């Protein structure tokens, strides 16, 4: 007869799994119905925290809230959410099941957690060839090493459980770690264990023989002997099977021999431990199976979200393991392994090995290290050329670090599936890292992604080389211009920075700063609107130099002299145009006063010329009817640039008007639409053809302009109206000779 509680639990688990799967698919795909704008604003993160609704909400409403919070900024910037496959859903299901399992009766709960913990530990030990091991599951990947340190302290100091730190004062423990370990790891251990920083010994890496990222074994042996002679107790050694930066593996076999000799605990961690699951692992990594403990991170290796890290260890005393916190009598803590237990069963042994193998195959030298670290640097030809980077070694390294930082960011942006990132190494500086074991499973990186990465890298190397070569040329050109200031910023990945300095130095400091800010702001806008391959910006966010213009990466056909000359011309043009507006009030007031004086003078002259009688309303009209006065009106124009009144006669001359307008046009006549600026002559064939065609049009326009102006000048000359008797003679004298009309038309075409 079937047991009803068992059936109920089975149906509940199935329903829970279905609901969780549906909820995850909805959140990932965003298939919930969109709400009105007012409702979306009500659920905006800007309104949180807010009052808790009294009536509560259904599941769909809560999921709608979560979805809105997840995708609220998608329209502002691009966010790529990690793909969560079926194996990821199993891991997430484990967290929900943990809450459900915790409500079971005590005995059933104990049996289930014991089975989950024992299964997961057995599978991991067999996968990574760690025989007779125990496992500790933890969220913080440093927590396992911390518990191991407590275990080793309890082993070496028998009275530590009762006496505490006092037993450590007589014989101070020492923890050794490589200089290539994770930053801050040793300091975290000392802080949590209550040990002074003097208990931490940083072992340098090799300087003469071997890899620069491997621990110096000979120097470690000497440090251990010195500590023993001074009354200290060597406690534990932290080694790397894949350093965090470059993925190098320490000489684990030699280190294990040294630890056995000095009765020390050997702990190993690193990304290369994942290769232990393969059929053939490198000998240097296979030696990790003999260590006393190791920390594994299966989550990123297998693309599993929210699964714990695992520390495998060997120890014969369960009581000491319990006191150190590696084991627990609380069944709830054993449920940490539940997400991993579900995911490992879903993938299976072959699926786990296949995922790790696919990641290592993305790197050609996968047996040595599945991590690739590279860096752009100047070659000998660049160093010997005139455009090479000058200065001391520190400045050169800072410039190269900036260029490599730009390289890593561009590769990560253009090939996001590759998972490349930027890493800072102590000796090499800023480098770009490709670590497929940590990223490929989650991102789904394939061989075509690696091929695209190599292709993009090949396109960016010439850009970096040209920028490095032209950087000094740009600086030299800017320093030759009195109106420009060169902005030195070694962390800027580009040609450099420049600031236009206005020529008027009579202003006070505040007005001068405002003018500099206005001129350079307008200059930046003008430069951005030019048709060129260069990019201009305000520069780094935390740059000390304000009101500057920074030029980004250069191309091979860049004409540095033309670039600097254009900046000077544009800046001068903007400065001169700005003076018109800055002095507008004063100029206008002075012009109005002068106009009033001239009008008053013109009225006086009119009075003298016409006489007093003509000013009387009735008498003046009679006189003007019998004897009209041929008075000429003199027009005046106000010149805003010079603040003076001029005659209107030149206005009727189109040629003079065109000359006046051309003087206010842009300072360069080479800025032709369709042509890329700042390119050296002959760099591109299309630019030559564009220039020649537009040049012919310009010459044709210059040839026809004088003829048009001449015709218009004749047409605009004022003439007296001829009498009826002279009308026929005038028309005869002004008759156009035969053929002249056709000749003029041909010239205007």
PDB file of C-alpha atoms in Angstrom, residues 109-121 123 334 341 345:
ATOM      1  CA  UNK A 109      16.200  15.259   7.534  1.00  0.00           C
ATOM      2  CA  UNK A 110      19.383  13.778   9.075  1.00  0.00           C
ATOM      3  CA  UNK A 111      19.395  10.784   6.731  1.00  0.00           C
ATOM      4  CA  UNK A 112      18.854  12.910   3.648  1.00  0.00           C
ATOM      5  CA  UNK A 113      21.593  15.443   4.459  1.00  0.00           C
ATOM      6  CA  UNK A 114      24.068  12.693   5.327  1.00  0.00           C
ATOM      7  CA  UNK A 115      23.404  11.014   1.996  1.00  0.00           C
ATOM      8  CA  UNK A 116      23.783  14.287   0.062  1.00  0.00           C
ATOM      9  CA  UNK A 117      27.057  15.141   1.789  1.00  0.00           C
ATOM     10  CA  UNK A 118      28.597  11.676   1.442  1.00  0.00           C
ATOM     11  CA  UNK A 119      27.608  11.345  -2.229  1.00  0.00           C
ATOM     12  CA  UNK A 120      28.978  14.739  -3.214  1.00  0.00           C
ATOM     13  CA  UNK A 121      32.238  14.196  -1.327  1.00  0.00           C
ATOM     14  CA  UNK A 123      32.084  12.069  -6.422  1.00  0.00           C
ATOM     15  CA  UNK A 334      25.203  20.026   5.325  1.00  0.00           C
ATOM     16  CA  UNK A 341      24.758  17.412  -5.582  1.00  0.00           C
ATOM     17  CA  UNK A 345      24.059  14.242 -11.126  1.00  0.00           C
TER      18      UNK A 345
END
